[in-house]
Coordinates of C-alpha atoms and ligand atoms in Angstrom, one line a residue:
X1 CA 34.9 -10.1 4.9
X2 CA 33.5 -12.9 2.6
X3 CA 31.9 -15.9 4.4
X4 CA 31.2 -19.2 3.4
X5 CA 28.7 -20.7 4.3
X6 CA 30.7 -23.5 6.2
X7 CA 32.3 -20.5 7.6
X8 CA 29.5 -19.8 9.4
X9 CA 28.1 -22.4 10.7
X10 CA 31.2 -23.5 12.0
X11 CA 31.2 -20.5 13.7
X12 CA 27.6 -20.0 14.6
X13 CA 27.4 -23.7 16.0
X14 CA 31.1 -23.0 17.8
X15 CA 28.6 -19.8 19.1
X16 CA 25.2 -22.2 20.2
X17 CA 28.7 -24.5 22.1
X18 CA 29.7 -21.6 24.3
X19 CA 26.7 -20.2 25.6
X20 CA 24.8 -22.9 26.1
X21 CA 22.0 -23.0 23.9
X22 CA 20.6 -27.0 23.4
X23 CA 21.2 -29.1 20.1
X24 CA 17.3 -28.6 19.2
X25 CA 17.4 -25.4 19.3
X26 CA 20.3 -24.4 17.2
X27 CA 18.4 -27.7 14.7
X28 CA 15.1 -25.1 14.9
X29 CA 17.0 -22.4 13.6
X30 CA 18.1 -24.5 10.6
X31 CA 14.9 -24.2 9.2
X32 CA 13.9 -19.8 9.8
X33 CA 12.3 -20.0 6.2
X34 CA 14.3 -18.9 3.1
X35 CA 14.6 -15.8 1.4
X36 CA 13.7 -15.6 -2.4
X37 CA 17.0 -16.2 -3.7
X38 CA 18.2 -19.2 -2.3
X39 CA 18.7 -20.5 1.2
X40 CA 20.0 -17.6 4.0
X41 CA 21.5 -19.2 7.4
X42 CA 19.5 -16.9 10.0
X43 CA 21.9 -18.6 13.3
X44 CA 20.1 -18.2 16.2
X45 CA 18.4 -15.6 15.1
X46 CA 14.8 -15.6 15.0
X47 CA 13.5 -12.7 13.6
X48 CA 14.4 -10.0 12.2
X49 CA 13.1 -6.3 11.7
X50 CA 15.0 -3.6 9.2
X51 CA 13.8 0.1 9.0
X52 CA 15.7 2.6 6.7
X53 CA 15.7 6.0 6.6
X54 CA 18.6 8.2 3.5
X55 CA 21.1 8.0 6.4
X56 CA 19.7 5.3 9.3
X57 CA 19.1 2.6 10.0
X58 CA 16.6 0.7 13.0
X59 CA 16.8 -2.9 13.5
X60 CA 14.5 -4.9 16.2
X61 CA 15.9 -8.8 16.2
X62 CA 15.7 -11.7 18.2
X63 CA 17.6 -14.8 19.3
X64 CA 16.5 -18.1 20.0
X65 CA 17.9 -17.8 23.2
X66 CA 18.6 -14.4 26.3
X67 CA 22.5 -13.1 24.8
X68 CA 24.0 -12.3 28.5
X69 CA 26.6 -9.3 26.5
X70 CA 25.8 -6.8 23.9
X71 CA 25.7 -8.4 20.2
X72 CA 26.8 -5.8 17.8
X73 CA 26.0 -4.9 14.6
X74 CA 28.4 -3.9 12.1
X75 CA 27.2 -2.0 9.0
X76 CA 29.7 -1.7 6.0
X77 CA 32.6 0.2 8.3
X78 CA 30.7 0.5 10.8
X79 CA 29.8 -1.0 13.9
X80 CA 27.2 -1.0 15.9
X81 CA 26.3 -1.7 19.6
X82 CA 22.8 -3.6 20.7
X83 CA 20.1 -2.3 22.8
X84 CA 18.0 -4.8 25.3
X85 CA 14.6 -4.1 24.8
X86 CA 13.1 -7.1 27.1
X87 CA 14.6 -7.4 30.8
X88 CA 16.0 -10.7 29.3
X89 CA 18.8 -10.4 26.6
X90 CA 16.3 -11.9 23.8
X91 CA 15.4 -8.7 22.2
X92 CA 18.0 -7.0 20.8
X93 CA 17.6 -3.2 19.0
X94 CA 20.4 -2.0 16.1
X95 CA 20.1 2.2 15.1
X96 CA 22.6 3.1 12.5
X97 CA 23.3 6.6 12.1
X98 CA 25.0 9.0 9.6
X99 CA 24.9 6.4 6.3
X100 CA 25.6 7.7 3.0
X101 CA 22.4 8.2 1.4
X102 CA 21.3 5.7 -1.6
X103 CA 23.2 3.2 -1.0
X104 CA 23.3 -0.6 -0.5
X105 CA 24.9 -1.6 3.1
X106 CA 27.0 -4.7 3.8
X107 CA 25.2 -5.8 7.1
X108 CA 26.8 -8.7 9.6
X109 CA 26.2 -9.5 13.5
X110 CA 28.4 -10.7 15.7
X111 CA 28.1 -12.2 19.5
X112 CA 29.7 -9.8 22.2
X113 CA 32.5 -13.3 22.0
X114 CA 33.2 -11.8 18.5
X115 CA 31.9 -14.8 16.5
X116 CA 28.2 -14.5 13.7
X117 CA 24.9 -15.2 15.2
X118 CA 23.9 -15.1 11.4
X119 CA 25.2 -15.0 8.0
X120 CA 25.2 -11.4 6.5
X121 CA 22.9 -10.0 4.1
X122 CA 22.6 -6.4 2.6
X123 CA 20.1 -3.5 3.4
X124 CA 20.5 -0.1 1.7
X125 CA 19.4 3.4 2.5
X126 CA 16.8 5.4 0.9
X127 CA 17.9 8.3 -1.3
X128 CA 18.7 11.4 -0.6
X129 CA 15.4 13.7 -0.7
X130 CA 16.6 15.8 -3.1
X131 CA 17.0 12.4 -5.9
X132 CA 15.2 11.3 -8.3
X133 CA 14.5 8.2 -9.1
X134 CA 13.1 7.1 -11.6
X135 CA 11.2 4.3 -9.5
X136 CA 9.7 3.0 -5.8
X137 CA 7.9 0.1 -5.1
X138 CA 5.9 -0.3 -2.0
X139 CA 4.7 -3.6 -0.5
X140 CA 1.5 -2.8 2.0
X141 CA -1.6 -5.1 3.6
X142 CA -2.9 -5.4 6.3
X143 CA -4.1 -7.5 9.8
X144 CA -1.1 -10.0 9.8
X145 CA -2.1 -10.7 13.3
X146 CA -4.0 -13.2 14.9
X147 CA -2.3 -16.6 16.9
X148 CA -2.8 -19.6 15.5
X149 CA -4.7 -21.6 17.8
X150 CA -7.5 -19.0 17.5
X151 CA -8.1 -20.1 13.6
X152 CA -5.9 -17.3 12.3
X153 CA -4.8 -18.4 8.7
X154 CA -1.4 -19.9 9.5
X155 CA 2.1 -18.2 10.1
X156 CA 3.8 -20.2 7.9
X157 CA 1.2 -19.3 4.8
X158 CA 0.8 -16.0 5.5
X159 CA 4.9 -15.9 5.4
X160 CA 4.7 -17.2 2.4
X161 CA 2.1 -14.5 0.7
X162 CA 4.3 -12.3 3.0
X163 CA 7.6 -14.0 1.0
X164 CA 5.4 -13.7 -3.1
X165 CA 5.5 -10.0 -2.6
X166 CA 8.6 -9.5 -1.6
X167 CA 9.9 -11.8 -4.5
X168 CA 8.5 -8.7 -6.6
X169 CA 11.9 -7.2 -5.3
X170 CA 9.5 -3.2 -3.3
X171 CA 12.1 -1.3 -1.9
X172 CA 9.8 -1.4 1.8
X173 CA 6.5 -2.6 2.9
X174 CA 3.9 -1.2 4.7
X175 CA 2.0 -3.9 7.5
X176 CA -0.5 -1.7 8.0
X177 CA -2.5 -2.1 11.8
X178 CA -3.5 -5.0 13.7
X179 CA -0.1 -7.0 14.2
X180 CA -1.5 -9.2 17.2
X181 CA -4.8 -9.8 18.5
X182 CA -5.7 -10.7 22.1
X183 CA -8.8 -8.5 22.7
X184 CA -8.9 -8.0 26.5
X185 CA -11.6 -6.2 27.7
X186 CA -14.3 -6.1 24.0
X187 CA -17.6 -7.8 25.2
X188 CA -17.8 -8.3 21.4
X189 CA -16.0 -12.0 21.9
X190 CA -12.8 -11.5 23.7
X191 CA -14.0 -14.0 26.4
X192 CA -14.4 -16.2 23.9
X193 CA -10.7 -15.9 21.1
X194 CA -9.9 -13.5 22.6
X195 CA -7.4 -12.7 25.1
X196 CA -9.1 -13.3 28.5
X197 CA -10.5 -16.5 26.5
X198 CA -9.8 -19.6 29.2
X199 CA -7.6 -20.8 26.5
X200 CA -5.5 -17.7 25.8
X201 CA -5.6 -17.3 29.3
X202 CA -3.8 -21.0 29.2
X203 CA -1.9 -20.3 25.9
X204 CA -0.2 -17.0 27.4
X205 CA -1.3 -16.8 31.2
X206 CA -2.9 -13.2 32.4
X207 CA -2.0 -9.5 32.2
X208 CA -2.3 -7.7 35.6
X209 CA -3.3 -4.5 34.5
X210 CA -2.3 -2.7 37.5
X211 CA 1.2 -4.3 37.1
X212 CA 4.2 -2.6 34.6
X213 CA 4.3 -4.6 31.4
X214 CA 7.7 -4.9 31.4
X215 CA 10.3 -6.5 33.6
X216 CA 7.2 -7.7 35.8
X217 CA 5.3 -10.8 34.7
X218 CA 3.3 -9.2 32.3
X219 CA 6.6 -9.0 29.8
X220 CA 6.2 -12.9 29.9
X221 CA 3.1 -13.2 29.0
X222 CA 2.7 -10.2 26.3
X223 CA 5.8 -12.2 25.3
X224 CA 3.2 -15.6 24.7
X225 CA 0.5 -14.0 23.8
X226 CA 1.9 -11.4 20.5
X227 CA 5.4 -13.4 20.1
X228 CA 3.2 -16.3 18.2
X229 CA 1.3 -13.7 16.4
X230 CA 4.5 -11.9 14.4
X231 CA 7.8 -14.3 14.8
X232 CA 7.0 -16.5 12.2
X233 CA 5.5 -14.4 10.4
X234 CA 8.6 -12.4 10.3
X235 CA 11.5 -15.4 10.5
X236 CA 14.1 -13.3 8.9
X237 CA 12.6 -12.6 5.3
X238 CA 12.0 -9.0 5.6
X239 CA 16.3 -8.8 6.4
X240 CA 17.1 -6.4 3.4
X241 CA 13.4 -5.0 2.6
X242 CA 12.5 -1.9 5.5
X243 CA 9.0 -2.2 6.8
X244 CA 7.6 0.3 8.7
X245 CA 4.7 -1.0 10.8
X246 CA 1.6 1.2 11.8
X247 CA -0.5 -0.1 15.0
X248 CA -4.3 0.1 15.0
X249 CA -6.9 -1.2 16.8
X250 CA -5.4 -4.0 18.0
X251 CA -1.7 -3.5 18.7
X252 CA -3.7 -1.9 21.9
X253 CA -5.2 -5.2 22.4
X254 CA -8.8 -4.1 22.1
X255 CA -11.1 -4.8 19.5
X256 CA -12.7 -0.7 18.7
X257 CA -16.0 -1.1 20.2
X258 CA -18.3 1.4 22.1
X259 CA -21.4 0.0 24.7
X260 CA -22.8 1.4 27.4
X261 CA -20.4 -1.2 29.5
X262 CA -17.5 0.3 28.1
X263 CA -15.3 2.1 25.2
X264 CA -12.7 0.6 24.5
X265 CA -10.5 4.5 23.3
X266 CA -9.2 6.3 23.2
X267 CA -6.4 3.6 25.1
X268 CA -6.3 3.4 28.5
X269 CA -2.8 3.7 30.2
X270 CA -2.4 0.1 30.0
X271 CA -3.9 -0.2 26.6
X272 CA -0.9 1.9 25.7
X273 CA 1.9 0.4 27.6
X274 CA 1.3 -3.3 26.2
X275 CA 1.0 -1.3 22.5
X276 CA 4.6 0.6 22.9
X277 CA 6.3 -2.7 25.0
X278 CA 4.7 -4.8 21.4
X279 CA 6.2 -2.3 19.9
X280 CA 9.4 -1.8 20.9
X281 CA 10.0 -5.5 21.0
X282 CA 8.7 -6.9 17.7
X283 CA 8.6 -4.0 15.3
X284 CA 11.1 -1.0 14.1
X285 CA 9.2 2.6 15.4
X286 CA 9.3 5.4 12.3
X287 CA 12.6 6.9 12.1
X288 CA 12.9 11.4 11.8
X289 CA 12.2 12.5 8.8
X290 CA 13.0 16.0 7.5
X291 CA 9.1 17.4 6.8
X292 CA 8.0 15.1 10.1
X293 CA 7.8 17.8 12.8
X294 CA 9.4 15.9 16.0
X295 CA 7.4 16.9 18.5
X296 CA 4.2 15.3 16.8
X297 CA 2.2 13.5 19.9
X298 CA 4.5 9.7 20.7
X299 CA 7.4 11.3 19.1
X300 CA 10.7 11.9 21.1
X301 CA 9.0 10.5 23.8
X302 CA 12.4 10.4 26.7
X303 CA 11.9 6.3 27.3
X304 CA 13.0 5.5 23.9
X305 CA 15.9 6.5 22.3
X306 CA 16.8 7.8 18.7
X307 CA 14.2 10.4 18.2
X308 CA 11.5 7.8 17.1
X309 CA 8.1 8.0 16.2
X310 CA 5.7 5.3 18.0
X311 CA 2.0 6.5 15.7
X312 CA 3.4 8.6 12.9
X313 CA 5.5 7.7 10.2
X314 CA 6.6 9.1 6.7
X315 CA 8.0 7.0 3.8
X316 CA 10.4 9.8 2.1
X317 CA 12.1 7.9 -1.0
X318 CA 13.7 11.4 -2.7
X319 CA 11.3 13.6 -4.7
X320 CA 9.4 10.8 -6.0
X321 CA 7.2 9.5 -3.3
X322 CA 6.3 11.0 0.1
X323 CA 4.1 8.0 2.0
X324 CA 2.4 9.4 5.1
X325 CA 1.3 7.0 7.6
X326 CA -0.9 7.3 11.2
X327 CA -1.9 5.7 13.3
X328 CA -6.2 7.1 14.4
X329 CA -6.3 5.4 17.3
X330 CA -4.0 7.3 19.9
X331 CA -5.2 10.5 19.7
X332 CA -8.3 10.3 18.9
X333 CA -10.9 11.5 21.0
X334 CA -14.4 11.9 22.0
X335 CA -15.2 15.5 22.1
X336 CA -18.2 15.5 19.5
X337 CA -18.2 18.0 17.1
X338 CA -15.2 19.2 18.1
X339 CA -13.8 15.4 17.6
X340 CA -10.6 14.4 15.9
X341 CA -9.0 10.8 15.2
X342 CA -5.5 12.4 14.9
X343 CA -4.1 14.7 17.2
X344 CA -5.3 18.5 15.4
X345 CA -0.9 18.6 14.4
X346 CA -0.7 16.1 12.8
X347 CA -3.0 17.3 11.1
X348 CA -1.3 20.0 10.1
X349 CA 1.5 18.0 9.1
X350 CA -1.0 15.9 6.9
X351 CA -2.2 19.3 5.4
X352 CA 1.6 20.7 4.8
X353 CA 2.5 17.8 3.4
X354 CA -0.3 17.4 1.3
X355 CA 0.6 21.5 -0.3
X356 CA 4.1 21.5 -0.5
X357 CA 5.0 20.5 -3.9
X358 CA 8.8 19.2 -3.7
X359 CA 7.6 15.6 -4.6
X360 CA 6.0 14.0 -7.0
X361 CA 3.3 11.8 -5.3
X362 CA 1.8 11.8 -1.9
X363 CA 0.6 8.7 -0.2
X364 CA -2.4 9.0 3.4
X365 CA -1.3 5.3 4.6
X366 CA -4.3 5.9 7.9
X367 CA -4.4 2.3 9.8
X368 CA -8.3 3.4 9.7
X369 CA -10.5 2.7 5.9
X370 CA -11.9 5.9 4.3
X371 CA -14.4 4.7 1.5
X372 CA -15.9 1.8 2.5
X373 CA -18.3 1.3 6.9
X374 CA -18.4 -2.1 7.1
X375 CA -20.5 -1.1 10.7
X376 CA -18.0 -0.5 12.7
X377 CA -17.9 1.9 15.3
X378 CA -14.0 3.4 15.3
X379 CA -15.1 4.8 11.3
X380 CA -15.0 7.7 9.2
X381 CA -18.8 7.3 9.9
X382 CA -21.9 7.2 10.5
X383 CA -23.1 4.5 8.9
X384 CA -24.2 1.7 11.2
X385 CA -26.0 -2.3 11.4
X386 CA -29.5 -0.9 11.2
X387 CA -32.5 -3.1 13.2
X388 CA -33.2 -4.3 9.4
X389 CA -29.5 -5.9 9.6
X390 CA -28.9 -3.2 6.9
X391 CA -26.1 -0.9 6.8
X392 CA -28.1 2.9 7.7
X393 CA -27.5 6.0 9.1
X394 CA -31.4 6.3 10.1
X395 CA -30.3 4.7 13.0
X396 CA -27.7 6.7 15.5
X397 CA -24.4 4.9 15.7
X398 CA -23.6 5.2 19.3
X399 CA -21.0 6.7 20.4
X400 CA -19.6 7.9 17.0
X401 CA -18.4 11.3 17.4
X402 CA -19.0 13.5 14.6
X403 CA -15.5 15.2 14.1
X404 CA -14.2 12.9 12.8
X405 CA -16.3 13.4 9.9
X406 CA -15.3 16.5 9.9
X407 CA -11.6 15.2 9.7
X408 CA -12.2 13.4 7.2
X409 CA -13.7 15.4 4.9
X410 CA -10.2 18.0 5.8
X411 CA -8.1 16.1 5.7
X412 CA -10.0 14.3 1.1
X413 CA -9.8 17.6 1.2
X414 CA -6.2 18.1 1.6
X415 CA -5.5 15.7 -0.9
X416 CA -7.9 16.3 -3.5
X417 CA -6.3 20.4 -4.0
X418 CA -3.5 18.9 -4.8
X419 CA -2.7 19.9 -8.1
X420 CA -0.2 17.7 -10.5
X421 CA -0.8 14.8 -7.9
X422 CA -3.1 11.8 -7.6
X423 CA -4.5 11.3 -4.7
X424 CA -4.8 8.1 -3.1
X425 CA -4.9 6.6 0.5
X426 CA -4.2 3.0 1.2
X427 CA -5.7 1.7 4.5
X428 CA -5.7 -0.4 6.9
X429 CA -8.5 -3.0 9.8
X430 CA -11.0 -3.5 7.1
X431 CA -10.2 -7.1 6.4
X432 CA -10.9 -6.6 1.8
X433 CA -9.0 -5.7 -1.2
X434 CA -10.7 -2.6 -3.4
X435 CA -10.6 0.2 -5.3
X436 CA -12.2 3.0 -5.1
X437 CA -13.0 7.1 -6.5
X438 CA -14.7 9.3 -3.8
X439 CA -16.3 11.6 -6.0
X440 CA -18.1 13.6 -3.0
X441 CA -18.4 13.1 0.6
X442 CA -21.1 15.3 2.1
X443 CA -21.2 18.6 0.8
X444 CA -17.4 18.0 -0.5
X445 CA -17.3 18.2 -4.3
X446 CA -14.2 16.0 -5.2
X447 CA -14.7 15.6 -8.3
X448 CA -12.6 17.7 -9.6
X449 CA -9.7 15.6 -9.0
X450 CA -10.9 12.3 -7.2
X451 CA -9.2 10.5 -4.2
X452 CA -8.7 6.8 -4.8
X453 CA -8.7 4.9 -1.8
X454 CA -8.0 1.3 -1.5
X455 CA -7.9 -1.3 1.0
X456 CA -4.2 -3.4 0.4
X457 CA -5.7 -7.2 1.9
X458 CA -5.4 -8.9 4.3
X459 CA -2.9 -11.5 5.8
X460 CA -3.7 -12.7 8.3
X461 CA -7.3 -13.4 9.0
X462 CA -9.9 -16.1 10.8
X463 CA -12.4 -17.9 8.6
X464 CA -14.9 -15.2 10.5
X465 CA -12.9 -12.1 10.6
X466 CA -14.3 -10.2 7.4
X467 CA -16.4 -8.1 7.7
X468 CA -19.6 -10.4 6.8
X469 CA -18.7 -12.0 9.8
X470 CA -19.6 -10.6 12.1
X471 CA -22.5 -8.5 10.9
X472 CA -24.1 -10.4 8.3
X473 CA -23.1 -7.9 5.8
X474 CA -19.8 -7.3 3.8
X475 CA -18.1 -3.6 3.5
X476 CA -20.2 -1.0 1.7
X477 CA -19.6 2.8 0.5
X478 CA -20.3 5.6 3.0
X479 CA -23.8 6.2 2.2
X480 CA -22.0 9.4 3.3
X481 CA -19.7 9.2 -0.2
X482 CA -20.9 9.0 -3.8
X483 CA -17.9 5.9 -4.2
X484 CA -17.3 4.2 -7.7
X485 CA -15.8 0.9 -6.7
X486 CA -13.9 -0.1 -9.7
X487 CA -13.4 -3.2 -7.2
X488 CA -15.6 -3.8 -4.4
X489 CA -14.8 -5.2 -1.4
X490 CA -13.7 -8.8 -1.6
X491 CA -12.9 -10.6 1.1
X492 CA -10.1 -13.2 0.0
X493 CA -6.1 -12.6 2.1
X494 CA -3.9 -10.8 -0.2
X495 CA -1.6 -7.5 -0.4
X496 CA -0.9 -5.1 -3.2
X497 CA 2.2 -3.7 -5.0
X498 CA 2.5 0.0 -5.5
X499 CA 4.9 1.5 -8.4
X500 CA 5.5 4.5 -8.5
X501 CA 6.9 6.3 -11.6
X502 CA 7.3 9.7 -11.9
X503 CA 4.0 10.0 -14.0
X504 CA 1.9 7.8 -12.5
X505 CA 1.1 5.2 -10.2
X506 CA 0.1 1.9 -10.5
X507 CA -1.2 -1.0 -8.4
X508 CA -1.3 -4.2 -9.8
X509 CA -3.8 -6.1 -6.2
X510 CA -2.9 -10.1 -5.6
X511 CA -5.5 -12.0 -3.7
X512 CA -5.6 -16.3 -2.9
X513 CA -8.5 -17.7 -1.8
X514 CA -7.9 -20.0 1.3
X515 CA -11.5 -21.6 0.7
X516 CA -10.5 -22.7 -3.0
X517 CA -6.8 -22.6 -3.3
X518 CA -3.8 -25.1 -2.5
X519 CA -0.9 -23.1 -0.4
X520 CA 1.3 -23.9 -3.2
X521 CA -0.1 -21.1 -5.7
X522 CA 0.7 -18.7 -3.3
X523 CA 4.6 -19.0 -5.2
X524 CA 2.7 -18.2 -8.9
X525 CA 0.1 -15.4 -7.8
X526 CA -0.3 -13.0 -10.6
X527 CA -2.9 -9.6 -10.1
X528 CA -5.7 -10.0 -10.5
X529 CA -6.7 -6.6 -11.8
X530 CA -4.1 -3.5 -12.2
X531 CA -4.8 0.0 -11.6
X532 CA -2.8 3.2 -12.9
X533 CA -3.5 6.1 -11.5
X534 CA -2.2 9.2 -14.0
X535 CA -1.1 12.2 -12.1
X536 CA -3.4 15.0 -13.6
X537 CA -1.6 17.6 -16.1
Ligands
FE2_1 FE1 -8.1 -2.6 13.7

């Protein structure tokens, strides 16, 4: 179907009039962020985030006004009826299955009356599991959340950074953790710049922790708190780029903190409901994968359709690359020497994928960072900020669990033991950009095949949010490790592009200094560092 811009505007204006939208709302829609390559009219779509596998697509979208009847997504010749994600009809989900691998599909969205809700666009499925593509390009970053009212980088600037990343035409993107900052219980700052500060309660209202999240007043508080942190950052810029959202501590509406008064993780029931509701409303869960068990924790939940996984994901790009994403907060335990961050069944999956040989590159993407420490409680390592203001292992880290480091060593061991692959871990949580090579962890010798560890770069960090901002010391290699730092953690906004080809992995690191660079400079950012990881022979 050919579709001119004029026809689109006529159709969508009619739609706007048909459902009685105020004129200024539609005018706002016209100012939605432009995509690389020219204007695309988002119409009534406020935000849209897709994910794909080789045969499926899952799209989360919101609209500038509630839709009373289900909209329909057309994927090629197939029609997919939307499923409402909230209780007011602003948020809709679209799931398409039985698609052909490695195929670019034309997509279009229409209201129940058949009129277009936005201009058509395209989205491709990934290659099938036995195909051998020559290139897979991944855009990856962390910490894109934060409400503008609390001095996080303005959403328009975050969007510009992301669009610079998209201008390199990645096949997929990973948003690694902390899409929302609205801490509610954390003793450190939730009452100052978090969700229970007077300003936050004025902006969004107050959660009732004994109430349901969706279907009560909490739903409106959640939308007012989380919506401005996600929708203007993404808009519709990723409509043709599958994206994978991994959750970390702040996505549960708290910082990882442990004091004698409160330990924030594992998440309480209410935290869990907030994290699940945010994911359900705004960004896609992980689609099933041929090599990931369907029964991992928080996968195939009865109240989620389509067999999606909420905390453990896979990007499978033919036989070229398999990216394994894991949220370390949801299944963490506090069991001392046998404590874990990821459930033992999840660890078995990670171990099995490292041992399997059908994919050229296997990469770990956990939600917190192997390699470095900033002295936080919820790290892999026992380093703590000592009484002299320096990171040390000579003093105990309260409530830190030795089992977490044991699991770290097992995971790094699985990666280092891979034959014919360069081990690579790209993590989130830590607001910095860096790369190093882990040669040893405790008594575990990794020198035969060192584990490359990468901090991909944060997108939304506020001025006081850098590792050194709170503790006065930047991120450092844990004293547990021999870590060869190739780029010491840089406290600037940025992102990383990773190119997978049959014989190597090439990482390109981008940074932008909010203190000294103009916003315009984002549009021409070039990598400041390139790292090439050849497959060991
Ligand atoms: Fe985090």
